[in-house]
mmCIF file of C-alpha atoms in Angstrom:
data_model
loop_
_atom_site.group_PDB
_atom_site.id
_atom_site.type_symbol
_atom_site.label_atom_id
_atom_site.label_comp_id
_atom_site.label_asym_id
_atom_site.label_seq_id
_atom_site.Cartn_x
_atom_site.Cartn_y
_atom_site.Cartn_z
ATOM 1 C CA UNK J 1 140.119 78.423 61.767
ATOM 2 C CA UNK J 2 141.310 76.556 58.973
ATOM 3 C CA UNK J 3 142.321 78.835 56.113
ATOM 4 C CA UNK J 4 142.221 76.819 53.195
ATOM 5 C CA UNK J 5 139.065 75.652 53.858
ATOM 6 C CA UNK J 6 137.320 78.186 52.573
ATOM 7 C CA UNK J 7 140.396 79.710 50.184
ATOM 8 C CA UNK J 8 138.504 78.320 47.638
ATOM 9 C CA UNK J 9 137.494 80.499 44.381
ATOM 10 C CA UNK J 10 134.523 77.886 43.422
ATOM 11 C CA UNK J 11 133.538 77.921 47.002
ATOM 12 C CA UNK J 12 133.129 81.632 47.734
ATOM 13 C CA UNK J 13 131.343 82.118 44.206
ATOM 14 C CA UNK J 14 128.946 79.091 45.028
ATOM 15 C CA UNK J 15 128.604 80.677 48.956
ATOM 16 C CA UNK J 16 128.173 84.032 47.990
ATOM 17 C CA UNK J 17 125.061 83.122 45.450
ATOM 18 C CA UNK J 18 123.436 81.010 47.426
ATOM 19 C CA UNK J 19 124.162 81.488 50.988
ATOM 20 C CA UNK J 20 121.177 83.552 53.064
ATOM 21 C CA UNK J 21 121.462 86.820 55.316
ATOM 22 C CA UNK J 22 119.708 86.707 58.630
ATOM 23 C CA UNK J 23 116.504 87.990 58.825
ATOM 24 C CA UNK J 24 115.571 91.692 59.901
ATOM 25 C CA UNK J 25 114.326 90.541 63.418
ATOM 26 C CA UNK J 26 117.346 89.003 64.098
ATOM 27 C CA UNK J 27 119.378 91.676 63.352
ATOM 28 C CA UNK J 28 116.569 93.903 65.752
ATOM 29 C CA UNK J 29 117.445 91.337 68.228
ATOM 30 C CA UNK J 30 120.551 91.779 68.347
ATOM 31 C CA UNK J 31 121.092 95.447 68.321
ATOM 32 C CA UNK J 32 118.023 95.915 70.978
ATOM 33 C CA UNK J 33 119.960 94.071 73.640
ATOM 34 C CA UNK J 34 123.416 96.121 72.454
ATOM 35 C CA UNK J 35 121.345 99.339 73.781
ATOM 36 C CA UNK J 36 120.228 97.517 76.483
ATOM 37 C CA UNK J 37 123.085 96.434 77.814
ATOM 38 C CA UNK J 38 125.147 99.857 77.241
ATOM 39 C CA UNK J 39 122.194 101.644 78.271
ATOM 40 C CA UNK J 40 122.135 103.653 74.824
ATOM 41 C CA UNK J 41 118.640 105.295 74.056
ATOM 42 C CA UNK J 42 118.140 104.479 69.755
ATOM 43 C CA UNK J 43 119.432 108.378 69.150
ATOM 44 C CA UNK J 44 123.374 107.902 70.121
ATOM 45 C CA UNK J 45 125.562 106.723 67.792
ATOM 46 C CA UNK J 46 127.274 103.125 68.137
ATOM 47 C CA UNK J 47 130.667 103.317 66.898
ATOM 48 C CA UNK J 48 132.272 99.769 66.089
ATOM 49 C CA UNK J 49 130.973 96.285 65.017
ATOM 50 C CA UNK J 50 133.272 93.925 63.695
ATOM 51 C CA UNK J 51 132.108 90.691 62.086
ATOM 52 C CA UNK J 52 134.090 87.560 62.813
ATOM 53 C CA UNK J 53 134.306 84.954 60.068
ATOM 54 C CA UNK J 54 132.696 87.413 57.389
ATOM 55 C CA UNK J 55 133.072 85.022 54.409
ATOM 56 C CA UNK J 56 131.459 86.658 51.840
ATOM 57 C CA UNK J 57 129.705 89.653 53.678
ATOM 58 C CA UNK J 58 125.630 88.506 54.088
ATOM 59 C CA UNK J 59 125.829 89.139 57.957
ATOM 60 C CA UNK J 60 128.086 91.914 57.830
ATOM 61 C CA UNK J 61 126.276 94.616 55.999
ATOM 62 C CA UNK J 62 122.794 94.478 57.804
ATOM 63 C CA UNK J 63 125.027 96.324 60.093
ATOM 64 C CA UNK J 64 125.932 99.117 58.101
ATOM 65 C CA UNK J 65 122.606 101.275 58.981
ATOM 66 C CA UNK J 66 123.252 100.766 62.792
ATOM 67 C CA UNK J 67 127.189 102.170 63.358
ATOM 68 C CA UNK J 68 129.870 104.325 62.434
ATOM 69 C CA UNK J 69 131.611 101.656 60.993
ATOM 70 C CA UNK J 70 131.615 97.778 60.396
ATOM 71 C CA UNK J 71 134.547 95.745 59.566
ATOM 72 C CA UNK J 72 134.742 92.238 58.397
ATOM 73 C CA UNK J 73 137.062 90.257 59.528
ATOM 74 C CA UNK J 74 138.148 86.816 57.581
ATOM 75 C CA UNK J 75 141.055 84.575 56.938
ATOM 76 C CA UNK J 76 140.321 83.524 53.564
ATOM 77 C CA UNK J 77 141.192 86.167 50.638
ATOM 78 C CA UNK J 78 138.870 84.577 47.865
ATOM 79 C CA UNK J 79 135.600 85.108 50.884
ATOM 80 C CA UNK J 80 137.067 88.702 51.502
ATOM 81 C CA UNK J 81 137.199 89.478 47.536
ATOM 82 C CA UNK J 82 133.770 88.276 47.051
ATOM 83 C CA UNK J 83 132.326 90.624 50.161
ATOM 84 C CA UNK J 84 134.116 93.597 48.364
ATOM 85 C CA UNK J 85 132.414 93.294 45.215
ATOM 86 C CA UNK J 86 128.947 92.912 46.790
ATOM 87 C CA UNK J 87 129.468 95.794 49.285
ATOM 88 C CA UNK J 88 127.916 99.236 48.769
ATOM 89 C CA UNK J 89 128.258 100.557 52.200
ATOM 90 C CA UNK J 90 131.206 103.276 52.049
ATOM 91 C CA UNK J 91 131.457 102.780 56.190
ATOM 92 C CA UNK J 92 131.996 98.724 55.643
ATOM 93 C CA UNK J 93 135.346 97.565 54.935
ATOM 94 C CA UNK J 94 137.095 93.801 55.130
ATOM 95 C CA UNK J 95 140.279 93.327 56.508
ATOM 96 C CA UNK J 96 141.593 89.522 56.533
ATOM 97 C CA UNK J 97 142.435 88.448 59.856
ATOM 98 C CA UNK J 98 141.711 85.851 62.583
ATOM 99 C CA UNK J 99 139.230 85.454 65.159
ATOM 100 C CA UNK J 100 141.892 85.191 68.243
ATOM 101 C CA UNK J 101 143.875 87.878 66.732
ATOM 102 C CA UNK J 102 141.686 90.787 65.580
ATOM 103 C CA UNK J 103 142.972 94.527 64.599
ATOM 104 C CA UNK J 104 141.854 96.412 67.634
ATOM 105 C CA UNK J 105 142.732 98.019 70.377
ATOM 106 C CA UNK J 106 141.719 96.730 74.176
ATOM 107 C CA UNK J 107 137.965 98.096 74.934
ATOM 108 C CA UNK J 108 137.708 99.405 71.319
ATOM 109 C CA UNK J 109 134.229 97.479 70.065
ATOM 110 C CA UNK J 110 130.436 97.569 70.397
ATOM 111 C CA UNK J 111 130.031 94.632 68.869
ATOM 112 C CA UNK J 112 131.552 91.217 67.536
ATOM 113 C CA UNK J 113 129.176 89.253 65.120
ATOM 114 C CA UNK J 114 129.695 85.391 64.067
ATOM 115 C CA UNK J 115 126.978 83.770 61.401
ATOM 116 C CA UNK J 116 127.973 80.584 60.864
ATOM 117 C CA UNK J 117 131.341 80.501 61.394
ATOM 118 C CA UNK J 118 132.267 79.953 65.068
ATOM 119 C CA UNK J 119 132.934 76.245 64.412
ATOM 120 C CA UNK J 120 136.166 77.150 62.453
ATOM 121 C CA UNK J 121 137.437 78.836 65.693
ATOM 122 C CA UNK J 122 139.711 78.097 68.265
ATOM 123 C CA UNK J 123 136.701 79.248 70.962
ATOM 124 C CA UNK J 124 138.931 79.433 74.405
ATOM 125 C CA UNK J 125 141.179 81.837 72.377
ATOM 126 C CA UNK J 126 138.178 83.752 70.300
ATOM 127 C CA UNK J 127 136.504 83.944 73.755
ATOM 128 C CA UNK J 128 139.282 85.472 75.003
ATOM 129 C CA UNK J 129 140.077 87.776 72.029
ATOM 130 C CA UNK J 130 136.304 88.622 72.253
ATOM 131 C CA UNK J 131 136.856 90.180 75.958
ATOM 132 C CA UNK J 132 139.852 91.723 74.924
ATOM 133 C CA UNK J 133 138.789 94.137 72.691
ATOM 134 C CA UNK J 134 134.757 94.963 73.648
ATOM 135 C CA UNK J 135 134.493 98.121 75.540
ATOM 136 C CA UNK J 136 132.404 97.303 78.774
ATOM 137 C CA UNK J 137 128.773 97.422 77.756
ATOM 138 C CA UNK J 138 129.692 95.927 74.273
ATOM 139 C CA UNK J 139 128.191 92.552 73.022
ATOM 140 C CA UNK J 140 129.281 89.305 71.532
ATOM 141 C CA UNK J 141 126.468 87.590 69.249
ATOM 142 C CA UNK J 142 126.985 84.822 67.857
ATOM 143 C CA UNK J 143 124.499 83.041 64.984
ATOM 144 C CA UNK J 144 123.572 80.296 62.476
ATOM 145 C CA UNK J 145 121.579 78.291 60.834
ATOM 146 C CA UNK J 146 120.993 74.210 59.978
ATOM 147 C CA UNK J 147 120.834 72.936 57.150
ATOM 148 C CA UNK J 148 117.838 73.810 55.018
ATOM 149 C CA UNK J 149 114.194 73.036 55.302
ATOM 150 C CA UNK J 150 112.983 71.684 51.642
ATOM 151 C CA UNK J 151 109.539 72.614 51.261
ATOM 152 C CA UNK J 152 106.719 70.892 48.977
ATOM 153 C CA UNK J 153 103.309 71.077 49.255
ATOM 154 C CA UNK J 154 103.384 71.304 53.145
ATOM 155 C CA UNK J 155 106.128 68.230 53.739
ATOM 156 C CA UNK J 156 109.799 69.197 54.551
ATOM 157 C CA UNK J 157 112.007 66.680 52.454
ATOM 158 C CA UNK J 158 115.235 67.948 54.417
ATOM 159 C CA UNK J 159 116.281 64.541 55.966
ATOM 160 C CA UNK J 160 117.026 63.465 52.893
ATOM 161 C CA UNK J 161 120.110 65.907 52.748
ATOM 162 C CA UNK J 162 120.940 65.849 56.915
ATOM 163 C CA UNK J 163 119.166 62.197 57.753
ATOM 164 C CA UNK J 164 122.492 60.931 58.840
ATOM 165 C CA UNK J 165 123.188 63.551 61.169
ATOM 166 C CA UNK J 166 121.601 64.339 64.217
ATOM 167 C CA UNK J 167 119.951 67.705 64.060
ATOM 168 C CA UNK J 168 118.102 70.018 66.770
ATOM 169 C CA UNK J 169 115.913 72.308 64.653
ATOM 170 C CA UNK J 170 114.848 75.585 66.294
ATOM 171 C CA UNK J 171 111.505 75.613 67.622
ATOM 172 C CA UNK J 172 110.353 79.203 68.117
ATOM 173 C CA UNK J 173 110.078 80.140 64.418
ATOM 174 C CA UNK J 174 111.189 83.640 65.429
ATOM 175 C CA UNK J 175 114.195 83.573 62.934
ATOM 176 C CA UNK J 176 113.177 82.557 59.435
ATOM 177 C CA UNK J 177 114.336 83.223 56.303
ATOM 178 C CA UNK J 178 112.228 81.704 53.485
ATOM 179 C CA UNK J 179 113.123 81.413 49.401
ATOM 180 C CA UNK J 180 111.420 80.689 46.342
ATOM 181 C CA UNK J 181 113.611 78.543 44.655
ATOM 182 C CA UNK J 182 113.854 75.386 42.335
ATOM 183 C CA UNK J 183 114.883 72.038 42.479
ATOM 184 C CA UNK J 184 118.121 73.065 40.948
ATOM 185 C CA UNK J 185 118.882 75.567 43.435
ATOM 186 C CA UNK J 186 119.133 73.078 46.422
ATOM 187 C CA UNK J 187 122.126 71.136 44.500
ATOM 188 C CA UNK J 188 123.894 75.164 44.287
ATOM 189 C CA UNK J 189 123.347 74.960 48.231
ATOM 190 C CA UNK J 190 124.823 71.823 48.814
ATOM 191 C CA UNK J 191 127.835 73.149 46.193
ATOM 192 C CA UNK J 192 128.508 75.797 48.766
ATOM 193 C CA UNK J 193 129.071 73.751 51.378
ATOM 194 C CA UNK J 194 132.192 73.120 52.840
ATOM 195 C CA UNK J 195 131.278 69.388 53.615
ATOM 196 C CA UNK J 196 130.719 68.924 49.871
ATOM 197 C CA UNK J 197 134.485 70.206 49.171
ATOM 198 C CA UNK J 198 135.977 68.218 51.656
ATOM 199 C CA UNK J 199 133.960 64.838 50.476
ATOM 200 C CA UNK J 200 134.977 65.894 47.058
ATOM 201 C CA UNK J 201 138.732 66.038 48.247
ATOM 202 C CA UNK J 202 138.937 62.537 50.257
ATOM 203 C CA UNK J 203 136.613 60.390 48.189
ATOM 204 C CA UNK J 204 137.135 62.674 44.566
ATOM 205 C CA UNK J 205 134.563 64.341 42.165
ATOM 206 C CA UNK J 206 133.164 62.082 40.635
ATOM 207 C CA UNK J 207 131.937 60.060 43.734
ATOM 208 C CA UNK J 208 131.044 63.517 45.918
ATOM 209 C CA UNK J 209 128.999 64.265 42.316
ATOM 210 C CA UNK J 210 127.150 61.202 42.011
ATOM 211 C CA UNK J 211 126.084 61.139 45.753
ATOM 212 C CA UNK J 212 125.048 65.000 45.424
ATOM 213 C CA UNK J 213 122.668 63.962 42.364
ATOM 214 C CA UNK J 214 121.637 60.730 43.915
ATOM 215 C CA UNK J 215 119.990 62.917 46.967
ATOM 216 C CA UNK J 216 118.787 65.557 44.312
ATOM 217 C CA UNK J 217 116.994 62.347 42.456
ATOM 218 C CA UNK J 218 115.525 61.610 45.791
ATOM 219 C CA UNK J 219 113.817 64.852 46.263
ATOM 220 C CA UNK J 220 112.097 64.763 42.911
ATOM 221 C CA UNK J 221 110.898 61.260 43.649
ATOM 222 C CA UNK J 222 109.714 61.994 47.006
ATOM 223 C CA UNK J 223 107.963 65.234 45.596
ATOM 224 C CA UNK J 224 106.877 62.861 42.155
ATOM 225 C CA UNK J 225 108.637 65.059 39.906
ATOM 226 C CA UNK J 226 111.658 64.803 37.586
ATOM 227 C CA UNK J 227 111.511 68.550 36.606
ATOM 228 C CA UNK J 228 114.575 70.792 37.867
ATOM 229 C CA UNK J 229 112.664 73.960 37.362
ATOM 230 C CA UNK J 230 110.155 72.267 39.944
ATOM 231 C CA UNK J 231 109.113 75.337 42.367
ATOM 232 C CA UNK J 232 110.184 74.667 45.912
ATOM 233 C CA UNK J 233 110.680 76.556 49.232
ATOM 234 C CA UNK J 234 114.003 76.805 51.148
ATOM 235 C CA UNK J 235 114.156 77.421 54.743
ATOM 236 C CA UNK J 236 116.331 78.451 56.850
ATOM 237 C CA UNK J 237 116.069 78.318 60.717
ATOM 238 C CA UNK J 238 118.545 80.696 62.659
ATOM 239 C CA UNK J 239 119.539 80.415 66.377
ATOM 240 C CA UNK J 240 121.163 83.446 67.806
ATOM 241 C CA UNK J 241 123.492 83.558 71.085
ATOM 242 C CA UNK J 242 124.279 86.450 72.862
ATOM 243 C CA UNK J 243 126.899 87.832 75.664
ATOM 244 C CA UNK J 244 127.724 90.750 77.344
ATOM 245 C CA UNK J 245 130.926 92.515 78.802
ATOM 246 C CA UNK J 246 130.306 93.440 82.250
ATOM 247 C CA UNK J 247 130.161 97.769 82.401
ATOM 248 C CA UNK J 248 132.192 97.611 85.715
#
């Protein structure tokens, strides 16, 4: 992972307004084949989930009602100081550290969670770090999302963000999360992406700025507005991944 990616004050403020947290059935997902796969009826306590990559603590909370304790894990300090001030769980707690070098003792954890953040790893050695410390029975799951669905009267004016990339939307529909939102709040979500920052650092602001509003002025024109306060929907599309540790 490359810490000063995301050690980034205007970053983690722009990621952690504007950045989603998976949806409930995800979350259901994911803890239903935990119990499964340690053969834990819903009344026994699970002990440990550690989130991976935390940034600024969306994924990591949802946890909170499900274990003993949840720890997020993160390299970047700004990320880590942002999920402190959000949290209100007194059994979640941030520590910064790596994904191939994580806190824990072997066969400690239930659960290791990633949203969104495995591409910053080294995977051979988070893999490996991953089977290191789950207890047998425990679960890596590992989730994301593209980038967002724009939504206007029934069109999705996406590809005019992502049309030079090469996308594979999720078909299923199972893991959605939908916002009201404006105009405005589409050029917040492009803010908090990392691929704005670095743009911004190899070709400077005022380029990065001028491409960001030239898409923006796209949108309106394909949706025949010039209004920022224009109502839209943002969508989100999750995939989730999921692995087990072997119980013998």
């Amino acid at each position: 992972m490359n810490k000063s990616e995301y050690s980034n004050l205007d970053i983690a403020k722009h990621y952690a307004a504007t950045r989603p947290a998976p949806p409930t059935s995800l979350i259901s997902a994911v803890i239903d084949f935990l119990r499964q796969k340690q053969d834990a009826g819903n009344s026994k306590p699970l002990k440990l989930c550690v989130d991976v990559g935390c940034g600024s603590g969306q994924n990591t909370t949802l946890y909170a009602n499900h274990f003993q304790q949840v720890i997020g894990l993160d390299t970047s300090p700004d990320q880590l100081a942002a999920a402190r001030t959000k949290n209100t769980y007194p059994n979640v707690v941030y520590q910064e550290a790596s994904a191939d070098d994580m806190p824990f003792e072997d066969a400690s954890v239930d659960l290791i969670t990633c949203c969104e953040a495995i591409h910053w790893f080294n995977i051979e050695a988070f893999f490996s770090e991953a089977r290191r410390v789950l207890r047998p029975g425990g679960v890596l799951a590992v989730c994301g999302y593209w980038i967002p669905s724009i939504l206007y009267e029934g069109k999705d004016l996406g590809y005019i963000i992502d049309e030079e990339q090469v996308m594979i939307r999720a078909s299923e529909g199972k893991f959605l999360v939908e916002r009201e939102g404006i105009i405005n709040n589409i050029k917040k979500v492009i803010l908090s992406l990392v691929l704005y920052w670095r743009a911004r650092n190899k070709y400077g602001q005022q380029k990065t700025d001028q491409d960001v509003e030239s898409a923006i002025s796209r949108i309106k024109e394909a949706m025949g507005s010039k209004n920022d306060q224009q109502p839209v929907k943002i969508q989100f599309s999750y995939f989730l991944r999921m692995w087990h540790k072997p119980s013998n």
